[in-house]
Every structure is written in structure tokens, then in C-alpha cells.
Short mmCIF file of C-alpha atoms in Angstrom, two decimals:
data_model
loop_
_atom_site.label_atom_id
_atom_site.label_comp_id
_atom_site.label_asym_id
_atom_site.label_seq_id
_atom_site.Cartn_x
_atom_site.Cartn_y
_atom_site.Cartn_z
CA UNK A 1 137.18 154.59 45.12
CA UNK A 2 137.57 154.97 48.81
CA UNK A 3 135.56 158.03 49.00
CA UNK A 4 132.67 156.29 47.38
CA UNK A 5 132.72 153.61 49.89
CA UNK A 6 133.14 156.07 52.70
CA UNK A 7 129.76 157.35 51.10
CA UNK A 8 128.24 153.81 51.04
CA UNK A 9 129.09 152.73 54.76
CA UNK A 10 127.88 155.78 56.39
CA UNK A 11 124.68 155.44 54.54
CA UNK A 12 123.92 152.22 56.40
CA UNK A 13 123.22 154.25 59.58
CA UNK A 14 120.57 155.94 58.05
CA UNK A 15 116.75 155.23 60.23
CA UNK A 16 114.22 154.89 57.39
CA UNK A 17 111.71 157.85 58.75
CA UNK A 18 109.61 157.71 55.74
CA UNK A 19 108.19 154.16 56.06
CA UNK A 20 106.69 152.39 53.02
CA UNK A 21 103.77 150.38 55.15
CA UNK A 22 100.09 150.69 55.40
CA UNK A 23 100.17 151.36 58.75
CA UNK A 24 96.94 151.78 61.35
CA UNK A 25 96.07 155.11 63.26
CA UNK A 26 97.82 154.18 66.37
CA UNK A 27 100.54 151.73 64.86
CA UNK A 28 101.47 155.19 62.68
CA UNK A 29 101.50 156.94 66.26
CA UNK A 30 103.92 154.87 67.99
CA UNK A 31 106.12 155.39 64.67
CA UNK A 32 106.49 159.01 65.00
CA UNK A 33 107.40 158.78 68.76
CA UNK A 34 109.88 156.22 67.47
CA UNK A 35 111.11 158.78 65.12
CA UNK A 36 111.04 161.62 68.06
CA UNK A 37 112.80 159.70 70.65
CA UNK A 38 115.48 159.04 67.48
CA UNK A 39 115.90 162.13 66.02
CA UNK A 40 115.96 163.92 70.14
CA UNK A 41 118.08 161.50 71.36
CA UNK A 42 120.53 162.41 74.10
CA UNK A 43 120.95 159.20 75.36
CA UNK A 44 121.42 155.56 75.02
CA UNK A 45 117.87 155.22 77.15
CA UNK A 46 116.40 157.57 74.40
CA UNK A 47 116.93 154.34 71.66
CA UNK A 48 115.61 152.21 74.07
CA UNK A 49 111.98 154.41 74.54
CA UNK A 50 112.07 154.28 70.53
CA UNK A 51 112.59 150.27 70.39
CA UNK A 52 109.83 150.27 72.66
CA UNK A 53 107.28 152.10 70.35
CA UNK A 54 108.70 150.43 67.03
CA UNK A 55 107.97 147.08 68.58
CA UNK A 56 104.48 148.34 69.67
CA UNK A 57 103.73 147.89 65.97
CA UNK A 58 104.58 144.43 65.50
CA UNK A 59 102.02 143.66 68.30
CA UNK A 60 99.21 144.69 65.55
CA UNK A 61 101.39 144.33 62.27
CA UNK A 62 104.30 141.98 62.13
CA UNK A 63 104.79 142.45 57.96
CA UNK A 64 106.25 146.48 57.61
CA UNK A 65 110.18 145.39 56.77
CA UNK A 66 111.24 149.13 58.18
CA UNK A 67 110.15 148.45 61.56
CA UNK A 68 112.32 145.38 61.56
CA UNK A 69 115.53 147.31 59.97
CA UNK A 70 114.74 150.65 62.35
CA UNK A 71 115.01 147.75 65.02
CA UNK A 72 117.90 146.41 64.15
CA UNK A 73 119.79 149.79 63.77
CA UNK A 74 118.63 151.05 67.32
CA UNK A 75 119.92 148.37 69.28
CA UNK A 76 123.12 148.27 66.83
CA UNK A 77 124.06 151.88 67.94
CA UNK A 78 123.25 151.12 71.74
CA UNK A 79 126.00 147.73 71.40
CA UNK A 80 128.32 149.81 73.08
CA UNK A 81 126.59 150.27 76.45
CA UNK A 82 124.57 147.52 76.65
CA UNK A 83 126.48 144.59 75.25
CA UNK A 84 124.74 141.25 74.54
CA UNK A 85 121.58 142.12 75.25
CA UNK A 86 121.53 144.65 72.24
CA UNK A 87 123.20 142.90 70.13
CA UNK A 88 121.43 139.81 70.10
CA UNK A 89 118.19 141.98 69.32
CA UNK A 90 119.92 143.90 66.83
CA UNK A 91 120.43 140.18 64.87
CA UNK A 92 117.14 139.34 65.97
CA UNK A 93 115.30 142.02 63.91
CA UNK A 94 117.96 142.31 60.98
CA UNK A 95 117.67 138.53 60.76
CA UNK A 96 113.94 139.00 60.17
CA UNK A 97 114.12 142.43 58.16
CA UNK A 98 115.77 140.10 55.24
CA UNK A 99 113.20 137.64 55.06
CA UNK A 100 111.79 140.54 53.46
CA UNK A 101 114.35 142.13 52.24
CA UNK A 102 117.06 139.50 50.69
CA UNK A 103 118.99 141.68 48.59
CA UNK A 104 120.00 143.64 51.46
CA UNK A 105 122.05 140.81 52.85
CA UNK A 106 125.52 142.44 51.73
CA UNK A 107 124.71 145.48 54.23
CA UNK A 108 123.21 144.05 56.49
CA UNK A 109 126.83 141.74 57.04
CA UNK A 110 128.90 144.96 57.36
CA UNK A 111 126.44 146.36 60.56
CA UNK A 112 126.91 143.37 61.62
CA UNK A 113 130.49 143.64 61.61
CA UNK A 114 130.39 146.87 62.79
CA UNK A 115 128.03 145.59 65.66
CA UNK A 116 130.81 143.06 66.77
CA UNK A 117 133.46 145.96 67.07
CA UNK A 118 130.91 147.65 69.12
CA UNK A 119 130.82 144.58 71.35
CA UNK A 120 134.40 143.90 71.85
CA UNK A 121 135.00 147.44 73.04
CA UNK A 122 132.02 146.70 75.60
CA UNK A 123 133.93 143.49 76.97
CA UNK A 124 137.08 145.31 76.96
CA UNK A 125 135.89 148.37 78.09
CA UNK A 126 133.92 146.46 81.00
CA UNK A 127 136.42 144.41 81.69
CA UNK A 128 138.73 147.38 82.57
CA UNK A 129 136.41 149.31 84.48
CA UNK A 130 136.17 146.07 86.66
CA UNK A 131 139.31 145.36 87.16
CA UNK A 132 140.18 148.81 88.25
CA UNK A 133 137.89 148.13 91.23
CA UNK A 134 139.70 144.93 92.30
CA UNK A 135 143.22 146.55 92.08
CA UNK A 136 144.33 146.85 95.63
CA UNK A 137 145.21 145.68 99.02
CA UNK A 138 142.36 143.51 100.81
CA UNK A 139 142.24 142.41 104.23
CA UNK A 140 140.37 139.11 105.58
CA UNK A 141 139.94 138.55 109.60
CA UNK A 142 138.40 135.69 110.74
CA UNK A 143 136.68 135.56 114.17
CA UNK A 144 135.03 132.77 116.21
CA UNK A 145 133.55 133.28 119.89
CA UNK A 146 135.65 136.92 120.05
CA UNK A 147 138.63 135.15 119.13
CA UNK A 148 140.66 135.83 116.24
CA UNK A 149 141.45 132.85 114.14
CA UNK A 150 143.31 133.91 111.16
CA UNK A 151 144.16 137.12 109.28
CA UNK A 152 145.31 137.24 105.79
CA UNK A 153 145.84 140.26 103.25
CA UNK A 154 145.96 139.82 99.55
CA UNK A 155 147.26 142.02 96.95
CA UNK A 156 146.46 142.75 93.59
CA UNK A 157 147.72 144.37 91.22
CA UNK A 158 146.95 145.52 87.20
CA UNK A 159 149.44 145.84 84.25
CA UNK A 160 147.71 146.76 80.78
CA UNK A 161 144.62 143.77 81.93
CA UNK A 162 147.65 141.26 83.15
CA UNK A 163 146.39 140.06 86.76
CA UNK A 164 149.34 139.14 89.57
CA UNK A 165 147.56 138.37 92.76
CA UNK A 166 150.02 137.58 96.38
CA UNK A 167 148.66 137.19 99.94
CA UNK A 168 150.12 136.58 103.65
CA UNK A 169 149.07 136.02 107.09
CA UNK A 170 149.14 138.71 109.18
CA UNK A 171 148.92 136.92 112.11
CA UNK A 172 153.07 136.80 113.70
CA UNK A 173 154.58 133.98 115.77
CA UNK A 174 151.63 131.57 115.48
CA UNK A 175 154.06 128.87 114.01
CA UNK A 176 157.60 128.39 113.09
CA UNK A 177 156.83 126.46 109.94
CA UNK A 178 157.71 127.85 106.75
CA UNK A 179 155.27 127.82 103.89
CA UNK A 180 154.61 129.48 100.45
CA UNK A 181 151.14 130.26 98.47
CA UNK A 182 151.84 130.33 94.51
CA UNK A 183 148.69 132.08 92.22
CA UNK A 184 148.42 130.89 88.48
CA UNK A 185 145.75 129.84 85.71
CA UNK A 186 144.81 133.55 86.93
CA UNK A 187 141.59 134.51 84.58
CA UNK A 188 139.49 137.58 83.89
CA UNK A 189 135.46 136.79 83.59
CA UNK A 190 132.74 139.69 83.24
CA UNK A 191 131.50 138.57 86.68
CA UNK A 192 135.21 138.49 88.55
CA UNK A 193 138.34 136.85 88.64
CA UNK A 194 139.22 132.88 88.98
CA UNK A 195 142.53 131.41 89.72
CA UNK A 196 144.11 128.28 91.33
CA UNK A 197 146.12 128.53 94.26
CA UNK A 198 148.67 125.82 95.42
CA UNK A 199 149.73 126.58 99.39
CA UNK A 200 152.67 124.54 100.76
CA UNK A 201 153.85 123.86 104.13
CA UNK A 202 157.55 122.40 104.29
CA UNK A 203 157.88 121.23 108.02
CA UNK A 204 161.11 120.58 109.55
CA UNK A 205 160.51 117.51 111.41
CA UNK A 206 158.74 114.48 109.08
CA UNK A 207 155.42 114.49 110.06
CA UNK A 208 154.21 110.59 110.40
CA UNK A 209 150.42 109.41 109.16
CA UNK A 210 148.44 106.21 108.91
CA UNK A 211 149.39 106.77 104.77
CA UNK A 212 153.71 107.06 105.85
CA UNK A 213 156.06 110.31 106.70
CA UNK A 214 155.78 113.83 104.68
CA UNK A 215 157.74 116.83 104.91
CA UNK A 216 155.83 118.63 102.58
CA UNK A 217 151.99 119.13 102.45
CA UNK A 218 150.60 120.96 99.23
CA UNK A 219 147.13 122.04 99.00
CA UNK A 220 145.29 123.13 95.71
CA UNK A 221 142.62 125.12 95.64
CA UNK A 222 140.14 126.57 92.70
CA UNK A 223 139.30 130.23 93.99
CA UNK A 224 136.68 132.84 92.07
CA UNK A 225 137.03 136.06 93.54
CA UNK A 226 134.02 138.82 93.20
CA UNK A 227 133.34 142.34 93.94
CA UNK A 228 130.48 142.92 96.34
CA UNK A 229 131.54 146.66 96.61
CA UNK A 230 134.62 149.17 95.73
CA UNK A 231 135.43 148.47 99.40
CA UNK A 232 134.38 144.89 99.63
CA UNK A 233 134.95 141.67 97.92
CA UNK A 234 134.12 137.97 98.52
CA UNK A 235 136.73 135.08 97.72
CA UNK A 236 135.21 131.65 97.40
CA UNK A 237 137.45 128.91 97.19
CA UNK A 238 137.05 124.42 96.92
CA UNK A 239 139.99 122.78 97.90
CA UNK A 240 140.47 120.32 95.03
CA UNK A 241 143.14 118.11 96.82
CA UNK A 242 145.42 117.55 99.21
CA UNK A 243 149.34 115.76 98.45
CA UNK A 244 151.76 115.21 100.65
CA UNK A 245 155.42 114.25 99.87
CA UNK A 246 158.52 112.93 101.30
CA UNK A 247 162.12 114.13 100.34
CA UNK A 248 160.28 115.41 96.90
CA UNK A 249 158.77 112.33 96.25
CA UNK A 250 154.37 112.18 96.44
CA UNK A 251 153.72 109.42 98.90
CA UNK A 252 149.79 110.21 98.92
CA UNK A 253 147.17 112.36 97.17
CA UNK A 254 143.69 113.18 98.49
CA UNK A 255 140.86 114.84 96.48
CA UNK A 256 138.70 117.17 98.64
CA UNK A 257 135.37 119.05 98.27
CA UNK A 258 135.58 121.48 101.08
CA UNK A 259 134.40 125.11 100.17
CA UNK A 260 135.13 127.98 102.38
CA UNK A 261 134.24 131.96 101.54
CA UNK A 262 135.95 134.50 102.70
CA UNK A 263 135.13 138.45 103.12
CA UNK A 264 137.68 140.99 101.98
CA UNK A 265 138.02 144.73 103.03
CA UNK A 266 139.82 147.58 101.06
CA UNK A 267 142.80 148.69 102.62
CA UNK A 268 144.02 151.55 99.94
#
């Protein structure tokens, strides 16, 4: 029984070569470059130059059912390099392929399934790739008039996709005042990285405002980090608000709108 199916599912893949349409001089050309490009192929590009001529023939004749499947199974096999783009013409033409063809619902929902599979290792597989590129040490040095304002380095590191990100001034001895910078709600996007940031300052001496005394300020920020390079990335951050406590205890909260980017180099 399983060999049978085995049989069945790898049938699906099959292009229909032979098509069953009354098809015009040059509509039957553009098919057998379809077929060429298909049957040569080398490449993902190679299914692409064959969409291209299969859809050629819906310009003139938008009722052959095999152009529409042929479709559908070209961009299904390029899924896996391409991503949504492919797949959502893949749908596009099987979708229409059973308007004439109903009873081939059944297989067309396993390509699709296979067709999802495809995409998921795409995501992942992108994903990966990407976050290979931000796994590092980056340095930030901020300058105004010649003079150096501030210098940070932030670290990140990969373990099987989990993202831990740390940073610290690298500027000594501006301050005595002690201070920590905590990452979380760290998440992976296809375009970069986003994550909150809470920074604290604890100072030793209550510091007095028009709002009362604090010994603590906190500062929350929501960051996105992207790659502009292997060797460069850009970290834009909004400060969502400011609190400020008192032996533990919040004595005032701000919200804030201030957004500052900042320019990382690759150190490693």
C-alpha cells in the first residue's frame, strides 16, 4: 500500500508536455520554450524563463487548463529559493487550473502541502543564513565637532536560532555611577532583529526633581536592529519611557518619543 502511494505522489510532479489545447502558431511556440527551459533546467532562473513563456499564452488564450497546472508546478518547485513570491503564484495558477479541472482538487491539496514544507525551510533556512551575519562583536562611536561623545560595543551571540544580545560603554572613568542594560522580548524577523532594552542608572546620592527624589532612573527602549552589510549594521531605537524610583518604590513615569540610530562596525 505504501509503495502505491509512493507511486501516486511522485506522479504529481509530472509537467504535462503534451498539452490538450488548440493552441495558435506562436502561443504553441512559447510552449515548447516552456518545455525547453523545463526539461534543460540547471537552475531555479531556468523555471522562471519557462513561467515567463507559459504565461505568454494566457495573454492570447486564458482557457488551456495545462498552462495553468504547468504554472502552478514551476513556481511550486522554485518555493525553496524564492519564498512567498512563488508560492503565492503557485496558488494563484493551481487555484485557477481547478476551475477547470475540479476533480483534481485532492492533488492539487497535497502540492500544496508539499509547497508549505518548501516554504518553511525557506524562512528557516533564511532566517539562519541571516542570523549568521549578525553573530558578533559590533562597535558604535559617536562623534560631534572632533569630539568623542560616547562609545559602546554590543555582542551577539547564536545558539541553535536562540538570540542573547549584551553591550557596554567603552568609554572609562567618565562617571562613577553604576548602571546595568537588560535585553529581552528579543525577536527574529526576515528583515532583522527587534528587542526591548531597559537601561538603569542607580545613583548614590538621591537625585532631587520638580516631580520628588529618585535613586534609580530606568529607561525603556524598543530597538530593531538591521544589517546594512557583513561588516555593518544599523540599530534604531524609540525610547518608550522614562521611570524613576525612590528606595524601590516608582515616584514618576514619563512616556517618550525620542528616536535615535546608531551605526555599528564588525569587530570579529
Amino acid at each position: 500500500m505504501k509503495y502505491v502511494f509512493l507511486i501516486l505522489f511522485v506522479s504529481m510532479y509530472n509537467f504535462v508536455f503534451s498539452q490538450n489545447c488548440n493552441l495558435s502558431v506562436s502561443e504553441e511556440k512559447h510552449w515548447l520554450k516552456a518545455v525547453t527551459f523545463i526539461e534543460e533546467a540547471t537552475s531555479n532562473e531556468d523555471y522562471l524563463l519557462a513561467a515567463k513563456e507559459f504565461e505568454q499564452i494566457l495573454i492570447s488564450n486564458a482557457s488551456c487548463p495545462d498552462v495553468y497546472y504547468n504554472l502552478g508546478l514551476v513556481y511550486s518547485k522554485i518555493v525553496s529559493s524564492k519564498g512567498e513570491f512563488a508560492i503565492n503564484k503557485a496558488k494563484e495558477y493551481f487555484n485557477y487550473y481547478l476551475k477547470f479541472k475540479p476533480e483534481e482538487s485532492a492533488a492539487i491539496e497535497k502540492e500544496l502541502i508539499i509547497m508549505e514544507a518548501r516554504l518553511e525551510k525557506y524562512n528557516n533556512d533564511t532566517k539562519n543564513n541571516m542570523l549568521k551575519d549578525f553573530e558578533g562583536t559590533w562597535e558604535n562611536y559617536n562623534y560631534f565637532d572632533g569630539r568623542l561623545l560616547s562609545a559602546s560595543q554590543m555582542q551577539i551571540n547564536i545558539n541553535n536560532s536562540e538570540v542573547k544580545i549584551s553591550s557596554h560603554s567603552l568609554l572609562k572613568n567618565i562617571s562613577n555611577i553604576p548602571g546595568d542594560t537588560y535585553y529581552y522580548n528579543i525577536q527574529v524577523h526576515s528583515t532583522g532583529i527587534s528587542y526591548t532594552v531597559n537601561s538603569n542608572i542607580y545613583y548614590p546620592e538621591p537625585v532631587n526633581e520638580e516631580f520628588g527624589e529618585y535613586d534609580k532612573d530606568t529607561r525603556v527602549f524598543s530597538c530593531f536592529i538591521s544589517l546594512l552589510s557583513k561588516t555593518q549594521i544599523k540599530e534604531k531605537c524609540s525610547r518608550i519611557k522614562s521611570q524613576y524610583y525612590y528606595h524601590g518604590r516608582l515616584i514618576f513615569e514619563q512616556n517618550n518619543s525620542v528616536v535615535s540610530e546608531f551605526i555599528y562596525d564588525k569587530t570579529d
